[in-house]
Tab-separated table of C-alpha atoms in Angstrom:
chain	number	residue	atom	x	y	z
A	1	UNK	CA	273.283	84.837	137.275
A	2	UNK	CA	269.870	84.411	135.630
A	3	UNK	CA	266.784	86.155	136.497
A	4	UNK	CA	265.107	83.869	138.487
A	5	UNK	CA	268.142	83.185	140.765
A	6	UNK	CA	268.384	87.018	141.528
A	7	UNK	CA	265.268	87.036	142.302
A	8	UNK	CA	264.932	84.057	144.361
A	9	UNK	CA	268.188	85.223	146.301
A	10	UNK	CA	266.425	88.769	146.972
A	11	UNK	CA	263.522	87.326	148.667
A	12	UNK	CA	265.547	84.897	150.614
A	13	UNK	CA	268.250	87.343	151.577
A	14	UNK	CA	266.474	90.638	151.412
A	15	UNK	CA	269.500	92.042	149.091
A	16	UNK	CA	271.617	91.442	146.629
A	17	UNK	CA	275.619	91.273	146.898
A	18	UNK	CA	277.642	93.594	145.085
A	19	UNK	CA	275.639	96.542	144.537
A	20	UNK	CA	277.121	99.770	144.341
A	21	UNK	CA	277.903	101.665	147.544
A	22	UNK	CA	279.598	104.854	146.781
A	23	UNK	CA	280.090	107.519	143.587
A	24	UNK	CA	281.260	106.931	140.343
A	25	UNK	CA	284.046	109.471	139.777
A	26	UNK	CA	287.154	109.650	137.668
A	27	UNK	CA	286.462	105.999	136.648
A	28	UNK	CA	286.135	104.313	140.641
A	29	UNK	CA	283.656	103.872	142.838
A	30	UNK	CA	284.593	105.978	145.591
A	31	UNK	CA	283.140	106.783	148.817
A	32	UNK	CA	281.326	110.512	149.137
A	33	UNK	CA	283.629	112.709	150.968
A	34	UNK	CA	282.058	113.001	154.216
A	35	UNK	CA	281.753	109.463	154.786
A	36	UNK	CA	277.755	109.541	154.697
A	37	UNK	CA	275.416	107.209	153.637
A	38	UNK	CA	271.485	106.882	153.297
A	39	UNK	CA	269.586	103.928	152.329
A	40	UNK	CA	267.337	103.120	149.084
A	41	UNK	CA	264.157	101.493	149.280
A	42	UNK	CA	262.360	99.115	147.930
A	43	UNK	CA	258.619	99.816	147.748
A	44	UNK	CA	257.556	96.746	146.599
A	45	UNK	CA	257.960	96.082	150.384
A	46	UNK	CA	258.224	99.570	152.178
A	47	UNK	CA	261.725	98.041	153.317
A	48	UNK	CA	265.526	99.185	152.764
A	49	UNK	CA	267.303	97.048	151.317
A	50	UNK	CA	270.928	98.656	150.331
A	51	UNK	CA	272.924	101.691	151.530
A	52	UNK	CA	274.694	104.191	148.927
A	53	UNK	CA	276.648	107.442	149.353
A	54	UNK	CA	275.095	110.446	150.693
A	55	UNK	CA	276.772	113.319	148.330
A	56	UNK	CA	277.697	116.845	148.574
A	57	UNK	CA	279.059	119.943	146.971
A	58	UNK	CA	282.507	118.731	147.817
A	59	UNK	CA	281.472	115.309	145.869
A	60	UNK	CA	280.194	117.187	142.679
A	61	UNK	CA	283.549	119.068	142.859
A	62	UNK	CA	285.495	116.167	142.683
A	63	UNK	CA	283.053	115.066	139.689
A	64	UNK	CA	282.853	118.679	138.230
A	65	UNK	CA	286.687	118.644	137.756
A	66	UNK	CA	287.521	115.085	136.904
A	67	UNK	CA	285.310	115.908	134.137
A	68	UNK	CA	287.085	118.940	133.115
A	69	UNK	CA	290.272	117.497	132.856
A	70	UNK	CA	288.873	114.604	130.622
A	71	UNK	CA	287.243	117.203	128.627
A	72	UNK	CA	290.070	118.162	126.565
A	73	UNK	CA	290.971	114.478	125.275
A	74	UNK	CA	287.339	112.952	124.729
A	75	UNK	CA	286.170	115.984	122.952
A	76	UNK	CA	289.354	114.912	120.554
A	77	UNK	CA	288.877	111.924	120.299
A	78	UNK	CA	287.793	110.627	116.745
A	79	UNK	CA	284.056	110.174	116.367
A	80	UNK	CA	284.120	106.952	115.346
A	81	UNK	CA	286.013	105.369	118.594
A	82	UNK	CA	283.276	107.091	120.531
A	83	UNK	CA	280.845	105.493	119.149
A	84	UNK	CA	282.261	101.998	119.603
A	85	UNK	CA	282.956	102.317	122.779
A	86	UNK	CA	278.524	103.435	123.130
A	87	UNK	CA	278.298	100.306	120.862
A	88	UNK	CA	280.279	98.093	123.471
A	89	UNK	CA	278.810	99.572	126.431
A	90	UNK	CA	275.073	98.649	124.822
A	91	UNK	CA	276.787	94.859	124.339
A	92	UNK	CA	277.578	94.756	127.871
A	93	UNK	CA	273.773	95.727	128.897
A	94	UNK	CA	272.391	93.068	126.687
A	95	UNK	CA	274.767	91.081	128.575
A	96	UNK	CA	274.134	91.902	132.224
A	97	UNK	CA	270.625	93.026	131.522
A	98	UNK	CA	269.126	89.884	133.962
A	99	UNK	CA	270.840	91.783	136.839
A	100	UNK	CA	270.053	95.458	135.586
A	101	UNK	CA	265.975	94.545	135.367
A	102	UNK	CA	266.284	93.094	138.683
A	103	UNK	CA	267.660	95.575	140.392
A	104	UNK	CA	265.883	98.494	138.261
A	105	UNK	CA	262.588	96.360	139.534
A	106	UNK	CA	263.856	96.926	143.284
A	107	UNK	CA	265.059	100.142	143.303
A	108	UNK	CA	261.740	101.621	141.349
A	109	UNK	CA	258.732	99.063	142.279
A	110	UNK	CA	258.180	98.694	138.841
A	111	UNK	CA	257.387	94.867	137.354
A	112	UNK	CA	260.111	93.447	136.379
A	113	UNK	CA	258.627	92.906	132.356
A	114	UNK	CA	258.713	96.548	132.552
A	115	UNK	CA	262.214	96.951	133.669
A	116	UNK	CA	263.275	94.315	131.084
A	117	UNK	CA	261.753	96.397	128.753
A	118	UNK	CA	263.407	99.864	130.228
A	119	UNK	CA	267.218	98.299	129.964
A	120	UNK	CA	266.590	96.675	126.357
A	121	UNK	CA	265.575	100.158	125.614
A	122	UNK	CA	268.620	101.887	127.579
A	123	UNK	CA	270.610	99.537	125.355
A	124	UNK	CA	268.752	100.739	122.054
A	125	UNK	CA	269.981	104.185	123.223
A	126	UNK	CA	273.700	103.125	123.367
A	127	UNK	CA	273.292	101.869	119.614
A	128	UNK	CA	271.713	104.515	117.991
A	129	UNK	CA	274.041	107.484	119.711
A	130	UNK	CA	277.082	104.972	118.623
A	131	UNK	CA	276.003	105.422	115.206
A	132	UNK	CA	275.087	108.875	115.652
A	133	UNK	CA	278.439	109.883	116.743
A	134	UNK	CA	280.196	110.501	113.238
A	135	UNK	CA	277.306	111.810	111.706
A	136	UNK	CA	277.361	114.987	113.267
A	137	UNK	CA	278.910	117.443	111.037
A	138	UNK	CA	278.883	121.295	110.034
A	139	UNK	CA	278.390	123.043	107.086
A	140	UNK	CA	279.463	125.115	104.134
A	141	UNK	CA	278.618	128.780	103.195
A	142	UNK	CA	278.589	129.902	99.874
A	143	UNK	CA	280.502	133.317	100.297
A	144	UNK	CA	281.425	133.214	96.660
A	145	UNK	CA	284.832	132.110	94.712
A	146	UNK	CA	287.402	134.641	97.037
A	147	UNK	CA	286.305	133.114	100.243
A	148	UNK	CA	285.642	129.885	102.200
A	149	UNK	CA	283.367	129.519	104.761
A	150	UNK	CA	281.773	126.390	107.226
A	151	UNK	CA	281.230	125.618	110.212
A	152	UNK	CA	282.398	122.954	113.078
A	153	UNK	CA	280.218	121.618	115.686
A	154	UNK	CA	281.796	121.255	118.812
A	155	UNK	CA	281.230	119.549	122.383
A	156	UNK	CA	279.712	122.154	124.490
A	157	UNK	CA	281.611	120.702	127.852
A	158	UNK	CA	280.864	119.230	130.847
A	159	UNK	CA	277.543	118.442	130.998
A	160	UNK	CA	275.234	118.019	134.041
A	161	UNK	CA	272.378	114.922	134.154
A	162	UNK	CA	269.544	115.485	137.037
A	163	UNK	CA	267.825	111.956	136.444
A	164	UNK	CA	264.404	111.243	137.868
A	165	UNK	CA	262.821	108.124	139.852
A	166	UNK	CA	260.169	106.974	137.147
A	167	UNK	CA	262.672	105.518	134.544
A	168	UNK	CA	265.665	105.540	136.294
A	169	UNK	CA	268.272	103.498	133.869
A	170	UNK	CA	266.545	104.529	130.345
A	171	UNK	CA	266.287	107.935	130.951
A	172	UNK	CA	270.064	108.559	132.291
A	173	UNK	CA	271.142	106.415	128.854
A	174	UNK	CA	268.862	108.962	127.271
A	175	UNK	CA	270.989	112.240	128.134
A	176	UNK	CA	274.370	110.578	128.865
A	177	UNK	CA	274.262	108.535	125.339
A	178	UNK	CA	274.253	111.942	122.968
A	179	UNK	CA	276.148	113.732	125.347
A	180	UNK	CA	279.121	110.951	124.944
A	181	UNK	CA	278.488	111.018	121.405
A	182	UNK	CA	279.167	114.315	120.861
A	183	UNK	CA	282.286	114.616	122.842
A	184	UNK	CA	280.884	116.082	125.941
A	185	UNK	CA	282.032	114.494	129.256
A	186	UNK	CA	279.313	114.239	131.870
A	187	UNK	CA	278.437	114.474	135.470
A	188	UNK	CA	275.056	112.827	136.508
A	189	UNK	CA	273.108	112.987	139.808
A	190	UNK	CA	270.195	109.906	139.888
A	191	UNK	CA	267.078	110.990	142.209
A	192	UNK	CA	267.866	109.604	145.919
A	193	UNK	CA	265.043	107.223	145.378
A	194	UNK	CA	266.774	105.454	142.682
A	195	UNK	CA	270.279	105.535	142.307
A	196	UNK	CA	271.667	102.120	141.756
A	197	UNK	CA	271.745	101.934	137.977
A	198	UNK	CA	272.811	104.789	136.962
A	199	UNK	CA	275.769	103.873	138.640
A	200	UNK	CA	275.965	100.552	137.273
A	201	UNK	CA	275.541	102.820	133.624
A	202	UNK	CA	278.723	104.303	134.542
A	203	UNK	CA	280.554	101.423	135.698
A	204	UNK	CA	279.688	99.628	131.620
A	205	UNK	CA	280.637	102.549	130.290
A	206	UNK	CA	283.869	102.229	131.888
A	207	UNK	CA	284.226	98.391	130.927
A	208	UNK	CA	283.642	99.468	127.682
A	209	UNK	CA	286.635	102.153	127.135
A	210	UNK	CA	285.422	104.793	127.949
A	211	UNK	CA	288.528	106.704	129.892
A	212	UNK	CA	288.213	107.650	133.543
A	213	UNK	CA	286.569	111.252	134.156
A	214	UNK	CA	284.217	111.292	131.120
A	215	UNK	CA	281.099	109.929	132.736
A	216	UNK	CA	280.930	110.302	136.319
A	217	UNK	CA	277.746	109.727	138.657
A	218	UNK	CA	277.577	111.313	142.292
A	219	UNK	CA	274.377	110.012	144.685
A	220	UNK	CA	272.410	112.369	147.424
A	221	UNK	CA	269.510	114.141	147.591
A	222	UNK	CA	268.522	117.022	145.230
A	223	UNK	CA	269.157	119.868	147.805
A	224	UNK	CA	272.575	118.748	148.623
A	225	UNK	CA	274.405	117.290	145.486
A	226	UNK	CA	272.056	118.253	142.612
A	227	UNK	CA	272.052	122.129	143.755
A	228	UNK	CA	275.494	122.067	143.493
A	229	UNK	CA	275.997	120.290	140.223
A	230	UNK	CA	273.017	122.865	138.339
A	231	UNK	CA	274.526	125.735	139.889
A	232	UNK	CA	278.445	124.519	138.801
A	233	UNK	CA	280.268	127.158	137.390
A	234	UNK	CA	282.089	124.928	135.261
A	235	UNK	CA	278.926	122.955	133.982
A	236	UNK	CA	277.760	123.977	130.209
A	237	UNK	CA	274.871	122.410	130.157
A	238	UNK	CA	271.978	120.945	132.262
A	239	UNK	CA	269.472	118.666	131.186
A	240	UNK	CA	266.555	117.840	133.844
A	241	UNK	CA	263.817	115.667	134.217
A	242	UNK	CA	261.059	116.219	137.038
A	243	UNK	CA	258.624	118.365	138.316
A	244	UNK	CA	257.774	121.902	137.033
A	245	UNK	CA	258.840	123.566	140.671
A	246	UNK	CA	261.746	122.150	140.825
A	247	UNK	CA	262.602	122.452	137.118
A	248	UNK	CA	262.101	126.440	137.544
A	249	UNK	CA	264.530	126.346	140.267
A	250	UNK	CA	267.190	124.448	138.143
A	251	UNK	CA	266.505	127.103	134.810
A	252	UNK	CA	267.377	129.640	137.770
A	253	UNK	CA	270.388	128.171	139.273
A	254	UNK	CA	271.872	127.908	135.747
A	255	UNK	CA	270.863	131.568	135.016
A	256	UNK	CA	273.573	132.742	137.016
A	257	UNK	CA	276.486	130.651	134.872
A	258	UNK	CA	274.349	131.084	131.431
A	259	UNK	CA	274.491	127.315	131.608
A	260	UNK	CA	272.370	125.958	128.846
A	261	UNK	CA	269.358	124.273	129.627
A	262	UNK	CA	266.857	121.419	128.781
A	263	UNK	CA	263.720	120.992	130.889
A	264	UNK	CA	261.884	117.903	130.085
A	265	UNK	CA	258.941	118.370	133.070
A	266	UNK	CA	255.177	117.292	134.064
A	267	UNK	CA	252.580	116.572	131.302
A	268	UNK	CA	248.821	116.038	132.108
A	269	UNK	CA	248.572	114.554	128.623
A	270	UNK	CA	244.530	114.027	127.047
A	271	UNK	CA	244.177	110.564	124.884
A	272	UNK	CA	241.079	111.584	122.591
A	273	UNK	CA	239.309	108.892	121.471
A	274	UNK	CA	236.262	109.734	118.886
A	275	UNK	CA	233.045	107.615	118.286
A	276	UNK	CA	234.840	106.519	115.200
A	277	UNK	CA	237.623	104.942	116.625
A	278	UNK	CA	238.459	101.395	116.738
A	279	UNK	CA	237.270	100.535	120.603
A	280	UNK	CA	239.130	97.924	120.898
A	281	UNK	CA	242.294	99.219	120.121
A	282	UNK	CA	241.552	102.125	122.093
A	283	UNK	CA	241.208	100.373	125.472
A	284	UNK	CA	244.493	98.820	124.890
A	285	UNK	CA	245.753	101.815	124.336
A	286	UNK	CA	244.436	103.865	127.320
A	287	UNK	CA	244.836	100.817	129.703
A	288	UNK	CA	248.600	101.537	128.799
A	289	UNK	CA	248.690	104.942	128.864
A	290	UNK	CA	247.663	105.396	132.079
A	291	UNK	CA	248.747	101.876	134.041
A	292	UNK	CA	252.212	100.947	132.788
A	293	UNK	CA	254.713	101.883	135.646
A	294	UNK	CA	251.805	102.389	138.109
A	295	UNK	CA	250.815	105.650	136.192
A	296	UNK	CA	254.221	107.110	136.873
A	297	UNK	CA	255.195	108.687	133.640
A	298	UNK	CA	255.489	112.138	132.489
A	299	UNK	CA	253.788	111.361	129.556
A	300	UNK	CA	251.122	109.012	130.898
A	301	UNK	CA	247.648	109.685	129.436
A	302	UNK	CA	246.061	110.811	132.459
A	303	UNK	CA	243.026	111.972	130.554
A	304	UNK	CA	240.631	110.665	128.804
A	305	UNK	CA	238.898	112.817	126.445
A	306	UNK	CA	235.832	111.084	124.912
A	307	UNK	CA	232.998	111.237	122.750
A	308	UNK	CA	229.684	111.379	124.095
A	309	UNK	CA	227.990	108.401	122.008
A	310	UNK	CA	230.847	106.155	123.149
A	311	UNK	CA	231.363	107.492	126.754
A	312	UNK	CA	229.311	105.122	128.537
A	313	UNK	CA	230.580	101.755	126.661
A	314	UNK	CA	234.528	102.939	126.670
A	315	UNK	CA	234.681	103.451	130.535
A	316	UNK	CA	232.614	100.534	130.890
A	317	UNK	CA	235.335	98.338	129.414
A	318	UNK	CA	238.117	100.173	131.021
A	319	UNK	CA	236.652	99.903	134.047
A	320	UNK	CA	236.128	96.167	134.078
A	321	UNK	CA	239.435	95.844	132.585
A	322	UNK	CA	241.464	97.421	135.085
A	323	UNK	CA	239.356	96.289	138.496
A	324	UNK	CA	240.923	92.786	136.445
A	325	UNK	CA	244.359	94.368	136.450
A	326	UNK	CA	246.969	92.286	139.151
A	327	UNK	CA	248.891	94.488	141.726
A	328	UNK	CA	252.106	93.227	143.281
A	329	UNK	CA	255.753	93.134	144.089
A	330	UNK	CA	257.938	94.099	140.740
A	331	UNK	CA	259.505	91.080	141.223
A	332	UNK	CA	256.398	88.441	140.927
A	333	UNK	CA	255.774	90.463	137.325
A	334	UNK	CA	251.949	91.688	138.663
A	335	UNK	CA	250.453	94.102	136.017
A	336	UNK	CA	250.412	96.565	138.284
A	337	UNK	CA	253.450	97.969	140.548
A	338	UNK	CA	254.580	99.848	143.413
A	339	UNK	CA	254.550	103.589	143.901
A	340	UNK	CA	257.908	104.954	144.411
A	341	UNK	CA	257.659	105.847	148.314
A	342	UNK	CA	255.248	106.542	151.237
A	343	UNK	CA	255.052	109.934	150.677
A	344	UNK	CA	254.012	109.824	146.740
A	345	UNK	CA	251.048	107.289	147.825
A	346	UNK	CA	250.043	110.078	149.876
A	347	UNK	CA	249.950	112.562	147.228
A	348	UNK	CA	247.592	110.492	144.889
A	349	UNK	CA	245.805	109.344	147.549
A	350	UNK	CA	244.619	112.506	148.224
A	351	UNK	CA	244.197	113.696	145.142
A	352	UNK	CA	241.598	110.513	144.390
A	353	UNK	CA	240.067	110.995	147.904
A	354	UNK	CA	239.365	114.879	147.454
A	355	UNK	CA	237.705	114.163	143.965
A	356	UNK	CA	235.552	111.654	145.799
A	357	UNK	CA	234.475	114.334	148.903
A	358	UNK	CA	233.711	116.928	145.720
A	359	UNK	CA	231.250	114.112	144.527
A	360	UNK	CA	233.275	113.131	141.489
A	361	UNK	CA	231.948	109.050	140.437
A	362	UNK	CA	234.730	106.568	141.095
A	363	UNK	CA	234.062	104.375	138.300
A	364	UNK	CA	237.048	102.009	139.101
A	365	UNK	CA	239.204	101.599	142.098
A	366	UNK	CA	240.098	104.727	144.899
A	367	UNK	CA	242.042	102.973	147.166
A	368	UNK	CA	245.327	102.254	148.609
A	369	UNK	CA	246.719	98.394	148.730
A	370	UNK	CA	249.248	96.111	149.355
A	371	UNK	CA	251.424	93.390	148.135
A	372	UNK	CA	248.598	90.512	148.018
A	373	UNK	CA	251.517	88.302	149.036
A	374	UNK	CA	252.837	90.331	151.951
A	375	UNK	CA	250.389	93.054	153.383
A	376	UNK	CA	253.254	95.269	152.587
A	377	UNK	CA	254.343	97.932	150.161
A	378	UNK	CA	253.264	101.208	148.707
A	379	UNK	CA	250.645	100.459	146.454
A	380	UNK	CA	247.032	102.250	144.958
A	381	UNK	CA	244.670	100.301	142.961
A	382	UNK	CA	243.843	101.191	139.139
A	383	UNK	CA	241.736	104.337	139.180
A	384	UNK	CA	238.926	106.119	136.954
A	385	UNK	CA	237.470	109.019	137.740
A	386	UNK	CA	234.477	109.701	135.124
A	387	UNK	CA	232.845	112.700	133.683
A	388	UNK	CA	235.215	115.475	135.267
A	389	UNK	CA	234.913	119.109	134.962
A	390	UNK	CA	237.857	121.032	133.320
A	391	UNK	CA	238.610	122.999	136.376
A	392	UNK	CA	239.238	120.333	138.568
A	393	UNK	CA	242.635	120.034	140.362
A	394	UNK	CA	242.431	116.239	139.007
A	395	UNK	CA	242.239	117.384	135.432
A	396	UNK	CA	244.455	120.426	135.705
A	397	UNK	CA	247.113	118.703	137.760
A	398	UNK	CA	249.759	115.934	137.696
A	399	UNK	CA	249.046	113.473	140.061
A	400	UNK	CA	251.447	110.670	138.572
A	401	UNK	CA	249.921	107.752	139.763
A	402	UNK	CA	247.713	104.692	138.269
A	403	UNK	CA	244.503	107.580	137.848
A	404	UNK	CA	242.661	108.255	135.067
A	405	UNK	CA	240.212	111.421	134.884
A	406	UNK	CA	237.896	110.819	132.119
A	407	UNK	CA	236.344	114.317	130.313
A	408	UNK	CA	233.192	114.274	127.953
A	409	UNK	CA	233.093	115.856	124.478
A	410	UNK	CA	230.957	116.568	121.830
A	411	UNK	CA	232.914	116.521	118.387
A	412	UNK	CA	236.545	117.226	117.227
A	413	UNK	CA	236.801	121.131	117.831
A	414	UNK	CA	235.412	120.414	121.293
A	415	UNK	CA	238.047	117.697	121.790
A	416	UNK	CA	240.578	119.946	121.089
A	417	UNK	CA	240.012	122.511	123.036
A	418	UNK	CA	239.787	120.436	125.840
A	419	UNK	CA	242.904	118.793	124.828
A	420	UNK	CA	244.536	122.608	125.256
A	421	UNK	CA	242.906	123.194	128.589
A	422	UNK	CA	245.633	122.718	130.570
A	423	UNK	CA	249.165	124.470	131.227
A	424	UNK	CA	250.787	121.204	130.210
A	425	UNK	CA	251.831	120.343	126.687
A	426	UNK	CA	254.149	117.125	126.738
A	427	UNK	CA	251.991	114.381	124.009
A	428	UNK	CA	248.573	113.804	123.370
A	429	UNK	CA	247.045	110.391	121.815
A	430	UNK	CA	243.947	110.601	119.191
A	431	UNK	CA	242.210	107.547	118.529
A	432	UNK	CA	240.136	107.733	114.893
A	433	UNK	CA	239.427	106.212	111.758
A	434	UNK	CA	239.690	109.279	109.507
A	435	UNK	CA	242.734	109.892	108.686
A	436	UNK	CA	242.178	113.425	107.859
A	437	UNK	CA	240.649	114.559	111.354
A	438	UNK	CA	243.611	112.755	113.186
A	439	UNK	CA	245.961	115.039	111.395
A	440	UNK	CA	243.545	118.088	111.717
A	441	UNK	CA	243.773	117.865	115.329
A	442	UNK	CA	247.199	117.115	115.806
A	443	UNK	CA	248.137	120.079	114.020
A	444	UNK	CA	245.837	122.016	116.398
A	445	UNK	CA	246.969	120.304	119.556
A	446	UNK	CA	249.936	122.174	121.425
A	447	UNK	CA	251.850	119.644	122.577
A	448	UNK	CA	255.506	117.707	121.776
A	449	UNK	CA	254.558	114.377	120.497
A	450	UNK	CA	251.435	112.915	118.997
A	451	UNK	CA	250.580	109.676	118.737
A	452	UNK	CA	247.781	108.558	116.574
A	453	UNK	CA	245.907	105.158	117.183
A	454	UNK	CA	249.161	103.341	119.162
A	455	UNK	CA	249.898	105.578	122.532
A	456	UNK	CA	253.778	105.058	123.048
A	457	UNK	CA	254.603	104.998	119.496
A	458	UNK	CA	257.374	105.053	118.038
A	459	UNK	CA	261.265	105.020	120.222
A	460	UNK	CA	264.444	106.608	120.470
A	461	UNK	CA	264.598	107.493	117.177
A	462	UNK	CA	261.784	110.308	117.488
A	463	UNK	CA	262.115	113.406	119.261
A	464	UNK	CA	260.827	113.992	122.482
A	465	UNK	CA	260.374	117.095	124.969
A	466	UNK	CA	257.080	119.248	125.871
A	467	UNK	CA	255.541	123.045	125.054
A	468	UNK	CA	254.185	125.560	127.571
A	469	UNK	CA	254.865	124.040	131.550
A	470	UNK	CA	256.077	120.563	130.289
A	471	UNK	CA	259.155	122.263	129.327
A	472	UNK	CA	261.606	122.989	126.242
A	473	UNK	CA	264.235	121.231	124.481
A	474	UNK	CA	264.095	117.770	122.823
A	475	UNK	CA	265.703	114.633	123.872
A	476	UNK	CA	266.039	111.706	121.729
A	477	UNK	CA	266.359	111.502	118.209
A	478	UNK	CA	269.422	113.508	116.748
A	479	UNK	CA	267.666	116.198	117.675
A	480	UNK	CA	268.849	115.893	121.721
A	481	UNK	CA	272.346	116.251	120.082
A	482	UNK	CA	271.573	120.109	119.386
A	483	UNK	CA	272.080	120.544	123.261
A	484	UNK	CA	275.343	118.796	123.684
A	485	UNK	CA	277.159	120.768	120.606
A	486	UNK	CA	277.627	124.446	119.644
A	487	UNK	CA	278.520	125.837	116.242
A	488	UNK	CA	281.752	127.397	115.405
A	489	UNK	CA	281.364	129.612	112.595
A	490	UNK	CA	284.712	130.134	110.542
A	491	UNK	CA	284.960	132.178	107.563
A	492	UNK	CA	288.257	133.056	105.333
A	493	UNK	CA	289.339	135.286	102.764
A	494	UNK	CA	291.680	133.110	99.681
A	495	UNK	CA	292.461	135.371	97.035
């Protein structure tokens, strides 16, 4: 069915047929052990459109047992065969892209064109790690003529994946693909707000030839399903994407079993615009950095650090553009989609209301909104808070919405100091025409990834992850594979 047909069906019926309702365990969709269900909501209309399995510890135990049983054979499957399965799964994703994108937009509230980009990115991710599967190799050691020394990279075993609600499919693919390429088995727990495309991905992988039990998905709340997964003694690695407080609890739970962890947590990333920057390019970069996915991105450029000489001009231009952005239901392809939930909308609005009460200038937006076609949904206007002091909560704390906070600086040294002036260190953007300055600033900024003259530059090939409270470990690129392998060293005397 085409994208247009799927959208038409949804708006006429309020749902789509054939959506997954059970966990995906041991190669099949199965009901929750207690037969409990919960609802998933369309943020663009603020109404439920589907029910899915509400899992608990017993469901996690089933999934982990299936993954553990499948681990030996999958870990010994030829790397080229593993890669071929991932590549076939990428082809299926591309063939079924319309349905995946519509479901992703419905479940998360994001604009359909953004969901289409996420689906294409998930397919590219599987293709990348399909090609990487047979490139994972050990090394040899120069022990002299009487010895042979070498290492083997082995899969770590069963891996747990906690997937966030802001990029459900692409984040699932980002960690599941390298785990499978390395020969690990998987138990994933998607966010309860957005469970559907992770389930669809597991089914696609199985149809592509992945043996039963190698990739399992358990749905439910973080407390009832996520907690038992990260504390399970048979899970040997956890990849978590989410908030700092939850990430700390994940690490504490994993520590009991000495389980390794990758944490991709929050951010308060600066976009630095120096006076010599191409302002036309900078305006586009800033708009995309903060308003894509309604600002619900860990690496969103939520702070504009701008040199005083161009501050007024730049803010005026960005404010004019922000005020013209179209808000609406994701399936109608707006420029700004919905926020994920009523509770999250309250959080974002609370930050802006507090800033207004403290006398901060609201240069654009600043109010709740609804879908103009229906008067429903969880929306917030694209917002700019101007000339904010460094210690203010909207500078120091992650809002995770379409809210840009502006900080004015005088020169390169102050720009770097302000950029480093939070407890986060995920990414940073730099706009300048001075190549040397760009790289000096990139050297001195404490962040896991730096963009120069284009925010969100790069792709699956570029390692991604944070410093400080933004977490540790890296996803994407070949660096991600290190989380899913362990080195075994061998030395033999041959004389």
